[in-house]
Amino acid sequence: MALVSNKEILQYCDHEWAVGAFNINNLDDVQAVVHAAEELNSPVILQVSEGVAKHFGIEMVAAICCTAGAKASVPVAVHLDHCRSAALAVEAMRHGFTSVMIDGSALPFAENAALTKQVVEIARLCGVSVEGELGKVGGTEDDLVVDEGSLTDPEEAARFVELTGIDVLAPAIGTAHGVYKSAPQLDLPRLAAIAAKVSVPLALHGGTGLSDEQFRGCIKGGIAKINIGTEVKQVQMAAARRYLEESGVKAEPRPLSKAVQAAVLEAVKEKMRLFGSAGQASRWA
Ligand code: 13P
């Protein structure tokens, strides 16, 4: 199955189910996420933060993710998350990313729209899809720290989508990146109002720590892409600690990778079942 863009991978969601976008940290994660998708016949998005892109180099991480995606038996999109510069977004496109997020949410509306539109115009020429953010999702994601979130206005969202031509919109509806300090309060009426005003799929940021009920409510309200980042890291680190404790001095790197991969694979499968993406890859057959 070929690599696809986020626009293509989200096209069938329609308030019934959503595709998980899992932030990867290394090769083990890439394989675990793709294998989970294959085992459940689910479409999936391999998501790469700016921090991970800089850590490995964009060319290396693109090669790893695109190779894993192209070899997969299910549709896989390779997406650059929260990219704050047009230059890095273009670099990602050059190296094969099928989708990029240009995050101008820290800028005033007009500047955010101008930056986003610039990236959309280039992406169109390459068949790459673009996600934009309006409003501010608070919290911490790798080296992206947003102290104070602010919710998205539905009218402004419609204007933003029209002005920029983005393929996917990330609205702020009360979620935050990282670990929640108190139970997240989601503004589902706001989500419904945004979904009614815009014609593009919506992306939910800050998926770690939401309840099953909140995920279901978001999907019903129009969320088509659900980002999970922190939970992947938590599962990974817990599995590594467990393996090292249990195997003591005999610990070897490849069995350690295997143990961590198995844990990430199970966690990702659980999310795919919850989001309803399991079994949906047959639509592309
Ligand atoms: P979490 O780290 O809170 O799961 O959020 C992931 C995300 O939204 C990446 O953009």
XYZ file of C-alpha atoms and ligand atoms in Angstrom:
295
model
C 0.000 0.000 0.000
C 1.407 3.391 -0.963
C 2.191 6.225 1.387
C -0.705 8.666 1.519
C -1.194 12.229 2.715
C -3.259 13.191 5.753
C -5.919 14.576 3.427
C -6.282 11.119 1.880
C -6.069 9.204 5.138
C -8.759 11.317 6.824
C -11.201 11.393 3.901
C -13.603 8.699 5.166
C -13.819 9.548 8.880
C -17.111 11.476 8.812
C -17.825 11.835 12.578
C -17.822 8.025 12.982
C -14.190 7.155 13.562
C -10.777 8.808 13.654
C -7.204 8.029 12.646
C -4.542 8.013 15.355
C -1.422 10.124 14.775
C 1.252 8.649 17.014
C 4.382 10.672 17.782
C 7.414 8.463 17.243
C 10.727 8.839 19.061
C 12.896 6.226 17.393
C 12.958 3.277 14.992
C 11.367 0.962 17.566
C 8.318 3.230 17.758
C 8.037 3.456 13.981
C 7.942 -0.313 13.672
C 5.587 -0.752 16.629
C 3.086 1.774 15.240
C 3.154 0.348 11.709
C 2.890 -3.248 12.952
C -0.049 -2.312 15.186
C -1.796 -0.792 12.149
C -1.087 -3.900 10.074
C -2.322 -6.269 12.772
C -5.603 -4.356 13.034
C -5.909 -3.417 9.351
C -6.007 0.240 10.331
C -4.811 3.391 8.567
C -2.257 5.269 10.660
C -0.253 8.486 10.809
C 3.430 8.378 11.790
C 3.918 11.734 13.428
C 7.288 13.422 13.901
C 7.838 16.390 16.216
C 10.248 19.189 15.319
C 12.401 17.962 18.235
C 12.643 14.424 16.834
C 13.249 15.784 13.313
C 16.151 17.857 14.638
C 17.492 15.005 16.793
C 17.824 12.532 13.886
C 18.006 15.030 11.036
C 14.966 15.448 8.820
C 16.436 13.365 5.992
C 17.105 10.363 8.248
C 13.744 10.402 9.992
C 11.927 10.868 6.672
C 13.796 7.909 5.167
C 12.935 5.661 8.134
C 9.251 6.627 8.316
C 8.672 6.649 4.555
C 10.358 3.264 4.115
C 8.270 1.746 6.916
C 5.117 3.338 5.480
C 5.774 2.312 1.892
C 6.361 -1.314 2.937
C 3.206 -1.446 5.080
C 0.094 -3.345 4.026
C -2.121 -0.466 5.228
C -2.271 3.252 4.354
C 0.348 5.251 6.259
C 0.865 9.014 6.276
C 4.129 10.573 7.438
C 3.435 13.895 9.110
C 5.669 16.650 10.523
C 4.022 17.962 13.705
C 4.095 21.572 14.991
C 6.601 22.851 12.478
C 7.132 26.549 13.115
C 9.159 27.508 10.057
C 8.283 27.378 6.372
C 11.885 26.392 5.623
C 11.685 23.202 7.733
C 8.275 22.362 6.258
C 9.739 22.605 2.737
C 12.714 20.508 3.782
C 10.317 17.855 5.098
C 8.425 17.853 1.786
C 11.686 17.508 -0.140
C 12.584 14.419 1.871
C 9.241 12.680 1.408
C 6.918 13.695 4.258
C 3.382 13.341 2.898
C 1.947 15.886 5.299
C 3.138 18.827 7.402
C 1.690 20.963 10.150
C 2.672 24.602 10.007
C 2.057 26.017 13.455
C 1.642 29.762 13.403
C -0.639 29.738 16.421
C 1.711 31.975 18.421
C 1.319 34.703 15.769
C -1.528 37.182 15.340
C -4.327 35.917 13.027
C -3.151 37.667 9.839
C 0.466 36.543 10.231
C -0.557 32.981 11.064
C -2.794 32.941 7.958
C -0.033 34.380 5.742
C 2.596 31.858 6.924
C 0.155 28.968 6.611
C -0.955 30.030 3.120
C 2.664 30.261 1.981
C 3.286 26.651 3.049
C -0.012 25.470 1.509
C 0.954 26.966 -1.868
C 4.246 25.056 -1.911
C 2.681 21.870 -0.555
C 0.021 21.871 -3.306
C 2.778 21.615 -5.907
C 4.183 18.536 -4.151
C 0.925 16.711 -3.352
C 1.571 17.181 0.368
C -1.260 18.080 2.740
C -1.070 20.821 5.356
C -2.493 21.140 8.857
C -2.825 24.594 10.414
C -3.615 25.639 13.982
C -5.875 28.458 15.089
C -6.343 29.277 18.748
C -3.629 27.926 21.034
C -3.306 24.410 22.418
C -1.494 24.886 25.749
C 1.008 22.597 27.479
C 4.358 21.053 26.540
C 5.254 18.913 23.522
C 8.984 18.213 23.282
C 10.589 21.663 22.986
C 7.263 23.410 22.249
C 5.966 25.098 25.399
C 2.734 27.115 25.375
C 1.962 28.580 28.802
C -1.550 29.766 28.143
C -3.955 28.125 25.685
C -6.792 30.050 24.034
C -9.853 28.482 22.453
C -10.682 28.741 18.750
C -13.469 31.003 17.589
C -15.702 29.173 15.032
C -16.161 32.242 12.763
C -12.422 32.880 12.723
C -11.818 29.186 12.011
C -13.977 29.395 8.889
C -12.131 32.519 7.734
C -8.752 30.886 8.455
C -9.569 27.774 6.414
C -10.850 29.856 3.513
C -7.871 32.233 3.526
C -5.183 29.563 3.813
C -6.581 26.575 1.880
C -5.389 24.140 4.572
C -6.407 20.475 4.362
C -6.741 19.876 8.123
C -7.472 22.300 10.964
C -6.258 21.885 14.548
C -8.659 23.861 16.731
C -8.120 24.532 20.435
C -11.110 23.134 22.353
C -9.667 22.694 25.837
C -7.044 19.981 25.458
C -3.351 20.533 26.247
C -0.126 18.791 25.342
C 1.662 16.687 27.937
C 0.408 15.516 31.324
C -2.816 17.180 32.543
C -2.511 18.862 35.937
C -6.289 18.572 36.444
C -9.039 16.779 34.512
C -9.323 18.353 31.044
C -12.533 20.264 30.347
C -13.438 19.976 26.676
C -15.706 22.491 24.950
C -17.686 20.081 22.749
C -20.341 22.665 21.735
C -17.472 24.816 20.414
C -16.106 21.798 18.521
C -19.549 21.192 16.952
C -19.799 24.869 15.964
C -16.333 24.749 14.341
C -17.150 21.497 12.516
C -20.358 23.055 11.188
C -18.471 26.069 9.809
C -15.472 24.400 8.157
C -15.341 21.725 5.499
C -11.910 20.252 6.311
C -11.178 17.426 8.795
C -10.290 18.490 12.340
C -7.264 17.363 14.367
C -7.285 16.896 18.140
C -4.032 17.754 19.903
C -3.185 16.683 23.441
C -4.748 13.223 23.293
C -2.816 11.774 26.251
C -4.940 11.641 29.399
C -8.404 12.019 27.829
C -11.077 9.527 28.853
C -12.641 7.057 26.404
C -15.852 9.070 26.698
C -14.055 12.292 25.764
C -12.485 10.637 22.712
C -15.892 9.346 21.607
C -17.438 12.794 22.105
C -14.675 14.434 20.057
C -15.063 11.955 17.189
C -18.843 12.519 17.128
C -18.172 16.261 17.166
C -16.018 16.092 14.035
C -12.475 15.159 15.104
C -10.885 12.979 12.405
C -7.228 12.924 13.522
C -6.201 12.258 17.123
C -2.654 13.044 18.269
C -1.066 10.831 20.899
C 2.439 11.810 21.968
C 3.136 11.730 25.697
C 1.445 8.360 26.207
C 3.799 6.718 23.703
C 6.764 7.997 25.725
C 5.218 6.921 29.039
C 4.563 3.382 27.790
C 8.038 3.186 26.296
C 9.849 4.308 29.446
C 7.774 2.085 31.754
C 8.457 -0.962 29.545
C 12.186 -0.175 29.443
C 12.348 0.178 33.235
C 10.449 -3.096 33.697
C 12.705 -4.957 31.283
C 15.898 -3.641 32.894
C 14.681 -4.483 36.399
C 13.644 -7.984 35.394
C 16.682 -8.902 33.319
C 19.312 -7.201 35.530
C 22.925 -7.593 34.393
C 21.921 -9.836 31.472
C 20.098 -6.905 29.804
C 20.843 -6.728 26.075
C 19.841 -3.904 23.722
C 17.835 -5.865 21.125
C 15.650 -7.754 23.621
C 15.161 -4.397 25.355
C 13.944 -2.946 22.026
C 11.634 -5.924 21.600
C 10.089 -5.502 25.040
C 9.549 -1.786 24.498
C 8.123 -2.320 21.022
C 5.668 -4.913 22.314
C 4.367 -2.483 24.924
C 4.022 0.401 22.437
C 2.325 -1.904 19.925
C -0.320 -2.960 22.477
C -0.973 0.645 23.574
C -1.346 1.794 19.969
C -3.709 -1.094 19.163
C -5.865 -0.161 22.134
C -6.194 3.391 20.768
C -6.972 2.155 17.248
C -9.824 0.050 18.589
C -11.109 2.957 20.664
C -10.904 5.416 17.753
C -12.705 2.927 15.463
C -9.927 2.904 12.850
C -9.370 -0.871 13.235
C -10.573 -2.623 10.078
C -10.972 0.626 8.112
C -7.925 0.074 5.875
C -10.111 -2.125 3.622
C -11.565 1.120 2.225
C -8.286 1.658 0.364
C -8.053 -1.933 -0.958
P 0.063 14.582 23.910
O 1.540 14.550 24.041
O -0.600 15.318 25.003
O -0.524 13.235 23.661
O -0.263 15.447 22.590
C 0.234 15.012 21.355
C 0.055 16.072 20.339
O -0.955 16.733 20.285
C 1.130 16.277 19.363
O 0.938 17.410 18.597
